[in-house]
Tab-separated table of C-alpha atoms in Angstrom:
chain	number	residue	atom	x	y	z
S	5	MET	CA	-6.010	-10.981	-48.077
S	6	GLU	CA	-8.023	-10.861	-44.777
S	7	GLN	CA	-11.374	-11.963	-44.030
S	8	MET	CA	-14.044	-10.926	-46.472
S	9	ASN	CA	-17.856	-11.019	-46.744
S	10	LEU	CA	-18.772	-13.928	-48.817
S	11	VAL	CA	-22.105	-15.199	-50.095
S	12	ALA	CA	-23.139	-18.546	-51.157
S	13	THR	CA	-26.281	-18.543	-53.354
S	14	SER	CA	-28.944	-21.217	-53.915
S	15	THR	CA	-32.393	-22.066	-55.283
S	16	PHE	CA	-35.182	-20.916	-53.234
S	17	GLY	CA	-36.033	-23.412	-50.567
S	18	LEU	CA	-32.758	-24.914	-50.129
S	19	GLU	CA	-31.196	-22.019	-48.095
S	20	ARG	CA	-31.331	-23.914	-44.647
S	21	VAL	CA	-29.793	-27.086	-46.184
S	22	LEU	CA	-26.908	-24.804	-47.510
S	23	ALA	CA	-26.493	-23.202	-44.150
S	24	ASP	CA	-26.086	-26.680	-42.792
S	25	GLU	CA	-23.441	-27.432	-45.320
S	26	LEU	CA	-21.491	-24.340	-44.373
S	27	GLN	CA	-21.891	-25.060	-40.667
S	28	ASP	CA	-20.534	-28.608	-41.200
S	29	LEU	CA	-17.600	-27.279	-42.939
S	30	GLY	CA	-16.997	-25.211	-39.834
S	31	TYR	CA	-18.506	-21.752	-40.674
S	32	LYS	CA	-20.281	-19.659	-38.029
S	33	ASP	CA	-22.195	-16.520	-37.803
S	34	LEU	CA	-24.247	-17.330	-40.677
S	35	GLU	CA	-26.881	-15.061	-42.133
S	36	ILE	CA	-29.552	-16.745	-44.008
S	37	GLU	CA	-31.744	-14.744	-46.625
S	38	ASN	CA	-34.100	-15.671	-49.596
S	39	GLY	CA	-31.704	-17.455	-51.991
S	40	LYS	CA	-28.484	-16.972	-50.248
S	41	VAL	CA	-26.394	-17.468	-47.185
S	42	ASN	CA	-23.832	-14.900	-46.028
S	43	PHE	CA	-20.705	-15.835	-44.254
S	44	LYS	CA	-16.999	-14.578	-43.763
S	45	GLY	CA	-14.040	-16.230	-45.091
S	46	ASP	CA	-10.530	-15.730	-46.749
S	47	VAL	CA	-9.022	-16.846	-49.989
S	48	TYR	CA	-8.630	-20.455	-48.652
S	49	ASP	CA	-12.458	-20.340	-47.956
S	50	ILE	CA	-13.177	-19.273	-51.336
S	51	CYS	CA	-11.329	-22.388	-52.571
S	52	ARG	CA	-12.825	-24.627	-50.219
S	53	THR	CA	-16.405	-23.573	-50.476
S	54	ASN	CA	-16.348	-23.883	-54.265
S	55	LEU	CA	-15.035	-27.286	-53.972
S	56	TRP	CA	-17.259	-28.629	-51.170
S	57	LEU	CA	-20.839	-26.819	-51.414
S	58	ARG	CA	-23.260	-29.159	-52.872
S	59	THR	CA	-26.555	-27.243	-53.065
S	60	ALA	CA	-24.857	-23.666	-53.560
S	61	ASP	CA	-25.222	-22.180	-57.147
S	62	ARG	CA	-22.220	-19.797	-56.589
S	63	VAL	CA	-19.850	-18.484	-54.069
S	64	LYS	CA	-19.437	-14.525	-54.418
S	65	ILE	CA	-17.526	-11.774	-52.606
S	66	THR	CA	-19.973	-8.941	-51.179
S	67	VAL	CA	-17.968	-5.972	-52.006
S	68	GLY	CA	-20.712	-3.690	-50.582
S	69	GLU	CA	-24.303	-3.053	-49.704
S	70	PHE	CA	-26.201	0.104	-49.383
S	71	GLU	CA	-29.680	2.021	-50.251
S	72	ALA	CA	-29.877	3.542	-53.652
S	73	THR	CA	-32.934	5.442	-54.992
S	74	SER	CA	-31.402	7.465	-57.613
S	75	PHE	CA	-28.416	6.897	-60.209
S	76	GLU	CA	-26.192	9.647	-58.704
S	77	GLU	CA	-26.507	7.591	-55.202
S	78	LEU	CA	-25.779	4.395	-57.021
S	79	PHE	CA	-22.666	5.872	-58.747
S	80	ASP	CA	-21.258	7.521	-55.689
S	81	LYS	CA	-21.745	4.634	-53.403
S	82	THR	CA	-20.387	2.137	-55.836
S	83	TYR	CA	-17.365	4.504	-56.406
S	84	ASP	CA	-16.708	4.487	-52.571
S	85	LEU	CA	-16.352	0.739	-52.394
S	86	PRO	CA	-12.567	-0.758	-52.407
S	87	TRP	CA	-12.682	-2.198	-55.988
S	88	GLU	CA	-8.940	-1.760	-56.028
S	89	ASP	CA	-8.435	-4.563	-53.409
S	90	TYR	CA	-9.985	-7.248	-55.699
S	91	ILE	CA	-9.650	-6.082	-59.592
S	92	PRO	CA	-6.064	-5.972	-61.006
S	93	ALA	CA	-5.271	-3.361	-63.940
S	94	ASP	CA	-5.668	-6.023	-66.613
S	95	ALA	CA	-8.878	-7.466	-65.384
S	96	HIS	CA	-11.975	-8.064	-67.544
S	97	PHE	CA	-14.747	-6.882	-65.314
S	98	PRO	CA	-18.174	-6.957	-67.035
S	99	VAL	CA	-21.226	-5.997	-65.000
S	100	GLU	CA	-24.459	-7.960	-64.610
S	101	GLY	CA	-27.637	-7.036	-63.065
S	102	LYS	CA	-31.162	-7.643	-61.673
S	103	SER	CA	-33.692	-5.427	-59.902
S	104	VAL	CA	-36.769	-6.475	-57.918
S	105	LYS	CA	-39.323	-4.076	-56.451
S	106	SER	CA	-36.775	-1.040	-56.629
S	107	THR	CA	-36.962	2.652	-57.683
S	108	LEU	CA	-33.899	1.929	-60.047
S	109	TYR	CA	-36.058	-0.735	-62.299
S	110	SER	CA	-33.781	-0.290	-65.474
S	111	VAL	CA	-31.173	-2.914	-65.268
S	112	PRO	CA	-29.257	-1.923	-68.145
S	113	ASP	CA	-28.774	1.658	-66.943
S	114	CYS	CA	-27.806	0.327	-63.374
S	115	GLN	CA	-25.117	-1.855	-65.158
S	116	LYS	CA	-23.848	1.111	-66.950
S	117	ILE	CA	-23.600	3.230	-63.939
S	118	VAL	CA	-21.877	0.644	-61.858
S	119	LYS	CA	-19.332	-0.046	-64.759
S	120	LYS	CA	-18.611	3.677	-65.019
S	121	ALA	CA	-18.167	4.001	-61.202
S	122	VAL	CA	-15.767	1.008	-61.005
S	123	VAL	CA	-13.729	2.219	-63.920
S	124	GLU	CA	-13.239	5.695	-62.505
S	125	LYS	CA	-12.086	4.111	-59.119
S	126	LEU	CA	-9.628	2.073	-60.913
S	127	LYS	CA	-8.337	4.954	-62.811
S	128	THR	CA	-7.438	6.549	-59.552
S	129	LYS	CA	-5.527	3.347	-58.481
S	130	TYR	CA	-3.840	2.355	-61.730
S	131	LYS	CA	-3.080	5.889	-63.260
S	132	THR	CA	-4.658	5.087	-66.479
S	133	ASP	CA	-7.575	6.405	-68.738
S	134	TRP	CA	-7.973	3.063	-70.509
S	135	PHE	CA	-8.417	-0.589	-69.544
S	136	GLU	CA	-7.763	-3.182	-72.124
S	137	GLU	CA	-9.651	-5.871	-69.933
S	138	GLU	CA	-7.764	-8.771	-71.392
S	139	GLY	CA	-6.861	-10.456	-68.162
S	140	PRO	CA	-8.562	-12.631	-65.500
S	141	SER	CA	-12.481	-12.340	-65.405
S	142	PHE	CA	-13.987	-10.519	-62.468
S	143	VAL	CA	-17.707	-10.500	-63.052
S	144	ILE	CA	-19.474	-7.848	-60.987
S	145	GLU	CA	-23.314	-8.063	-60.238
S	146	VAL	CA	-25.556	-5.291	-59.043
S	147	ALA	CA	-28.490	-6.753	-57.609
S	148	LEU	CA	-31.118	-4.374	-56.481
S	149	LEU	CA	-34.050	-5.528	-54.036
S	150	LYS	CA	-36.488	-3.020	-52.553
S	151	ASP	CA	-34.007	-0.056	-53.113
S	152	THR	CA	-31.158	-1.897	-51.388
S	153	ALA	CA	-28.203	-2.381	-53.814
S	154	SER	CA	-25.759	-5.470	-53.281
S	155	LEU	CA	-22.512	-5.437	-55.385
S	156	THR	CA	-20.605	-8.617	-55.622
S	157	ILE	CA	-17.948	-10.391	-57.555
S	158	ASP	CA	-18.406	-13.945	-58.619
S	159	THR	CA	-15.615	-16.434	-57.790
S	160	THR	CA	-16.978	-19.454	-59.427
S	161	GLY	CA	-17.547	-19.120	-63.117
S	162	ALA	CA	-19.878	-21.708	-64.602
S	163	GLY	CA	-22.423	-22.524	-61.915
S	164	LEU	CA	-21.463	-25.100	-59.277
S	165	HIS	CA	-24.248	-27.672	-60.548
S	166	LYS	CA	-21.857	-28.262	-63.336
S	167	ARG	CA	-19.739	-31.004	-61.528
S	168	GLY	CA	-18.283	-32.018	-65.003
S	169	TYR	CA	-19.839	-35.698	-64.888
S	170	ARG	CA	-22.974	-35.184	-67.114
S	171	GLN	CA	-23.216	-35.272	-70.753
S	172	ASN	CA	-25.442	-32.905	-72.765
S	173	PHE	CA	-28.754	-33.829	-72.945
S	174	LYS	CA	-31.908	-32.510	-75.096
S	175	GLY	CA	-34.301	-32.739	-72.214
S	176	ALA	CA	-34.452	-30.877	-68.817
S	177	PRO	CA	-32.903	-33.149	-66.432
S	178	LEU	CA	-32.556	-32.383	-62.718
S	179	LYS	CA	-29.769	-29.967	-61.694
S	180	GLU	CA	-27.126	-31.479	-59.684
S	181	THR	CA	-27.518	-28.958	-57.031
S	182	LEU	CA	-31.212	-29.668	-56.428
S	183	ALA	CA	-30.602	-33.353	-56.748
S	184	ALA	CA	-28.052	-32.997	-53.866
S	185	GLY	CA	-30.576	-31.050	-51.941
S	186	LEU	CA	-33.189	-33.756	-52.282
S	187	VAL	CA	-30.462	-36.352	-50.906
S	188	LYS	CA	-29.525	-33.950	-48.227
S	189	LEU	CA	-33.270	-33.440	-47.163
S	190	ALA	CA	-33.654	-37.152	-46.972
S	191	LYS	CA	-30.858	-37.341	-44.410
S	192	TYR	CA	-29.119	-40.164	-46.650
S	193	LYS	CA	-26.482	-42.122	-44.932
S	194	ALA	CA	-23.872	-44.126	-46.890
S	195	GLU	CA	-25.063	-47.455	-45.088
S	196	THR	CA	-28.530	-46.817	-46.210
S	197	PRO	CA	-29.787	-48.712	-49.399
S	198	LEU	CA	-31.191	-46.026	-51.903
S	199	VAL	CA	-33.195	-46.490	-55.228
S	200	ASP	CA	-34.294	-43.851	-57.678
S	201	PRO	CA	-36.881	-45.659	-59.932
S	202	PHE	CA	-36.874	-42.729	-62.568
S	203	CYS	CA	-33.122	-42.146	-62.550
S	204	GLY	CA	-32.937	-40.488	-65.981
S	205	LEU	CA	-29.301	-39.400	-66.323
S	206	GLY	CA	-28.537	-40.773	-62.977
S	207	THR	CA	-28.215	-37.369	-61.204
S	208	ILE	CA	-29.848	-38.259	-57.797
S	209	PRO	CA	-27.837	-41.672	-57.564
S	210	ILE	CA	-24.599	-39.924	-58.458
S	211	GLU	CA	-25.212	-37.004	-55.954
S	212	ALA	CA	-26.100	-39.638	-53.311
S	213	ALA	CA	-22.960	-41.580	-53.982
S	214	LEU	CA	-20.709	-38.243	-53.920
S	215	ILE	CA	-22.371	-37.637	-50.331
S	216	GLY	CA	-21.800	-41.261	-49.317
S	217	LYS	CA	-18.185	-41.357	-50.180
S	218	ASN	CA	-17.554	-37.807	-48.929
S	219	LEU	CA	-16.271	-36.631	-52.403
S	220	ALA	CA	-16.073	-32.865	-52.917
S	221	PRO	CA	-18.310	-32.326	-55.985
S	222	GLY	CA	-15.978	-29.553	-57.434
S	223	LEU	CA	-12.822	-31.675	-57.502
S	224	PHE	CA	-12.918	-32.194	-61.262
S	225	ARG	CA	-13.741	-28.695	-62.570
S	226	ASP	CA	-12.414	-25.421	-63.073
S	227	PHE	CA	-13.251	-22.051	-61.404
S	228	THR	CA	-13.061	-18.411	-62.304
S	229	PHE	CA	-10.781	-17.507	-59.102
S	230	GLU	CA	-8.096	-19.693	-60.301
S	231	ASP	CA	-6.912	-17.002	-62.608
S	232	TRP	CA	-6.903	-14.197	-59.998
S	233	PRO	CA	-3.544	-12.949	-58.759
S	234	PHE	CA	-4.325	-13.101	-55.132
S	235	VAL	CA	-5.324	-16.519	-55.163
S	236	SER	CA	-2.115	-18.646	-55.231
S	237	MET	CA	-1.965	-22.003	-56.624
S	238	GLU	CA	-0.568	-23.152	-53.178
S	239	THR	CA	-3.602	-22.159	-51.540
S	240	PHE	CA	-5.997	-23.971	-54.152
S	241	ASP	CA	-3.625	-27.164	-53.994
S	242	ARG	CA	-4.048	-27.024	-50.208
S	243	ALA	CA	-7.685	-26.971	-50.473
S	244	ARG	CA	-7.795	-29.802	-52.956
S	245	GLU	CA	-5.470	-31.848	-50.532
S	246	GLU	CA	-7.939	-31.464	-47.774
S	247	ALA	CA	-10.700	-32.700	-50.159
S	248	ASP	CA	-8.470	-35.776	-51.104
S	249	ASP	CA	-7.962	-36.445	-47.610
S	250	LEU	CA	-11.409	-36.450	-46.236
S	251	ALA	CA	-12.683	-38.677	-49.324
S	252	GLU	CA	-13.649	-42.183	-48.406
S	253	PRO	CA	-13.580	-43.779	-51.896
S	254	ASP	CA	-13.606	-47.334	-50.594
S	255	ARG	CA	-16.613	-47.000	-48.638
S	256	SER	CA	-19.405	-49.589	-49.855
S	257	LEU	CA	-22.688	-48.263	-50.841
S	258	SER	CA	-26.009	-49.732	-52.025
S	259	ILE	CA	-27.438	-47.414	-54.788
S	260	ILE	CA	-29.858	-48.328	-57.514
S	261	GLY	CA	-31.124	-46.404	-60.438
S	262	THR	CA	-33.561	-47.635	-62.895
S	263	ASP	CA	-35.342	-45.999	-65.893
S	264	ILE	CA	-37.590	-47.112	-68.762
S	265	ASP	CA	-35.362	-45.830	-71.470
S	266	GLU	CA	-32.386	-47.843	-72.213
S	267	GLU	CA	-30.463	-45.083	-73.925
S	268	VAL	CA	-30.729	-42.817	-70.702
S	269	VAL	CA	-29.592	-45.586	-68.574
S	270	LYS	CA	-26.382	-46.039	-70.705
S	271	MET	CA	-25.766	-42.270	-70.379
S	272	ALA	CA	-26.230	-42.628	-66.652
S	273	ARG	CA	-23.682	-45.231	-66.586
S	274	ASP	CA	-21.224	-43.068	-68.484
S	275	ASN	CA	-21.798	-40.069	-66.288
S	276	ALA	CA	-21.186	-42.197	-63.054
S	277	ARG	CA	-17.969	-43.371	-64.796
S	278	GLN	CA	-16.686	-39.733	-64.888
S	279	PHE	CA	-16.284	-39.746	-61.081
S	280	GLY	CA	-15.348	-43.243	-60.791
S	281	LEU	CA	-18.730	-44.422	-59.280
S	282	GLU	CA	-19.699	-47.134	-62.004
S	283	ASP	CA	-19.026	-49.997	-59.404
S	284	ASP	CA	-20.936	-48.198	-56.777
S	285	ILE	CA	-24.235	-47.312	-58.488
S	286	HIS	CA	-26.307	-50.255	-60.136
S	287	PHE	CA	-28.000	-48.805	-63.190
S	288	GLN	CA	-30.629	-50.958	-64.829
S	289	GLN	CA	-33.368	-50.378	-67.630
S	290	LYS	CA	-36.579	-51.358	-65.955
S	291	PRO	CA	-40.130	-50.093	-66.087
S	292	LEU	CA	-41.828	-49.271	-62.859
S	293	TYR	CA	-44.185	-52.279	-62.784
S	294	ARG	CA	-41.126	-54.570	-62.353
S	295	PHE	CA	-39.878	-52.467	-59.182
S	296	GLY	CA	-39.168	-54.705	-56.207
S	297	THR	CA	-36.591	-55.065	-53.375
S	298	LYS	CA	-35.986	-57.779	-50.775
S	299	LYS	CA	-34.089	-55.164	-48.523
S	300	LYS	CA	-36.041	-54.356	-45.323
S	301	TYR	CA	-35.087	-50.738	-44.881
S	302	GLY	CA	-34.004	-47.981	-47.308
S	303	LYS	CA	-34.973	-44.758	-49.050
S	304	ILE	CA	-36.711	-44.051	-52.446
S	305	ILE	CA	-35.785	-40.505	-53.874
S	306	CYS	CA	-37.205	-39.761	-57.058
S	307	ASN	CA	-38.279	-37.068	-59.472
S	308	PRO	CA	-41.089	-38.529	-61.662
S	309	PRO	CA	-41.832	-37.163	-65.282
S	310	TYR	CA	-43.910	-33.999	-65.315
S	311	GLY	CA	-46.925	-33.661	-67.482
S	312	HIS	CA	-47.028	-30.342	-69.325
S	313	ARG	CA	-49.902	-31.004	-71.742
S	314	LEU	CA	-53.445	-32.360	-70.782
S	315	GLU	CA	-52.736	-35.852	-72.169
S	316	GLU	CA	-49.375	-35.924	-70.452
S	317	GLU	CA	-50.883	-34.970	-67.220
S	318	LYS	CA	-53.343	-37.810	-67.480
S	319	GLN	CA	-50.543	-40.335	-67.929
S	320	VAL	CA	-48.497	-38.776	-65.063
S	321	LYS	CA	-51.512	-38.997	-62.696
S	322	LYS	CA	-51.794	-42.741	-63.909
S	323	LEU	CA	-48.035	-43.248	-63.038
S	324	TYR	CA	-48.708	-41.633	-59.501
S	325	LYS	CA	-51.276	-44.372	-58.942
S	326	GLU	CA	-48.979	-47.018	-60.175
S	327	MET	CA	-46.302	-45.804	-57.647
S	328	ALA	CA	-48.566	-45.999	-54.830
S	329	LYS	CA	-49.379	-49.694	-55.918
S	330	MET	CA	-45.735	-50.541	-56.302
S	331	PHE	CA	-44.594	-48.884	-52.875
S	332	SER	CA	-47.447	-49.989	-50.852
S	333	ASP	CA	-45.592	-53.026	-49.317
S	334	LEU	CA	-42.374	-50.934	-48.256
S	335	GLU	CA	-43.862	-49.864	-44.930
S	336	THR	CA	-40.330	-49.783	-43.594
S	337	TRP	CA	-38.664	-47.671	-46.321
S	338	SER	CA	-38.894	-43.819	-46.481
S	339	ILE	CA	-40.055	-42.417	-49.759
S	340	TYR	CA	-39.369	-38.972	-51.217
S	341	VAL	CA	-41.005	-37.564	-54.295
S	342	LEU	CA	-40.447	-34.296	-56.177
S	343	THR	CA	-43.295	-33.331	-58.393
S	344	PRO	CA	-45.100	-30.040	-59.538
S	345	GLU	CA	-48.515	-31.908	-58.797
S	346	LYS	CA	-50.007	-29.992	-55.801
S	347	ASN	CA	-52.733	-32.848	-55.569
S	348	PHE	CA	-50.096	-35.560	-55.377
S	349	GLU	CA	-51.170	-36.649	-52.004
S	350	LYS	CA	-54.686	-37.454	-53.118
S	351	ILE	CA	-53.573	-39.248	-56.117
S	352	PHE	CA	-51.035	-41.266	-54.257
S	353	GLY	CA	-53.582	-42.082	-51.601
S	354	LYS	CA	-51.475	-41.219	-48.754
S	355	LYS	CA	-50.717	-37.974	-46.813
S	356	ALA	CA	-47.012	-36.955	-46.695
S	357	ALA	CA	-45.302	-36.615	-43.272
S	358	LYS	CA	-43.563	-33.435	-44.641
S	359	ARG	CA	-43.825	-31.300	-47.575
S	360	ARG	CA	-41.499	-28.637	-48.877
S	361	LYS	CA	-41.733	-26.070	-51.579
S	362	LEU	CA	-38.760	-25.979	-53.870
S	363	TYR	CA	-38.073	-24.586	-57.431
S	364	ASN	CA	-36.625	-26.935	-60.309
S	365	GLY	CA	-35.482	-24.205	-62.538
S	366	ARG	CA	-38.506	-21.810	-62.709
S	367	ILE	CA	-41.022	-24.735	-62.038
S	368	GLU	CA	-42.621	-24.441	-58.455
S	369	VAL	CA	-42.383	-28.138	-57.176
S	370	HIS	CA	-43.006	-29.919	-54.078
S	371	TYR	CA	-41.011	-32.424	-52.079
S	372	TYR	CA	-43.404	-35.053	-50.637
S	373	GLN	CA	-41.573	-36.746	-47.807
S	374	TYR	CA	-43.020	-40.016	-46.500
S	375	PHE	CA	-40.972	-41.325	-43.305
């Protein structure tokens, strides 16, 4: 299959980081939009980007994009797209949807119209009136934004944040993709000591270790495209071989993760073990007041607890003041803190060199960077 229009989606605020990742992988002529980066690639690039992208949520094929202000227009223009180039006769092709500030605001109706148009188009290709849909999955999305409809097919399956190393947890841990974004924004290098004093399940230290050793985050998981007839196992194997060749598993790292919860620290160690990183990250049960380091230079990257109730907010603000006290001697270290607290600088007692708005799920957060 020739070059396709591909799109890598991301959380808001990480688009530039994602574009830098794509550039580092050799992709050019990138188009950055809110929550996504458009680029061109072939079947091999679908395999490669799913394996390598650390801050992307998904990689999709853009089948078409057009203006649509009526259901008739949505049907006709969807029908005109080359669905037969991608979807085989036995495919399972559900339609998902979303609509923002568009005339066609009813998402279920838009989904039905797109499904009908794709079915009618495929009928002409496969000369049949019925599709069993028992084969490989091709999830179609119709996304309407200000009357512009984007029709895509998901190549990924489970979101790219699901690396395969993290255990289920009752809390709301930091997504792997956002953690990787924090590490990327901190411009972490393998030779730099890194500490996360609120490591939780170890997501930030593990993502840093994957970056430090140049390990592709998608190496140990499955993808939807693996079952597609036009993606050969040989092509996917070639992408995996490239990832194996570029990995630097023997590179020495200095990464520490500490947390006050001993059970969570044990889970963090188990998570690191899934990627063979148990000897590269030193996890330890330790409260913040015992924090200390003899290293002259390094980076602290952390996501302290959030306070959602009034009493919790008081405790969190007390924690920020304790952080300021514990980090006060680290004048040669860079400190990076992710928090929803808009008055963090005032509580912390120091103005950040840089501040970036991000989203942790649906929570608006700020990344305070002290160089």
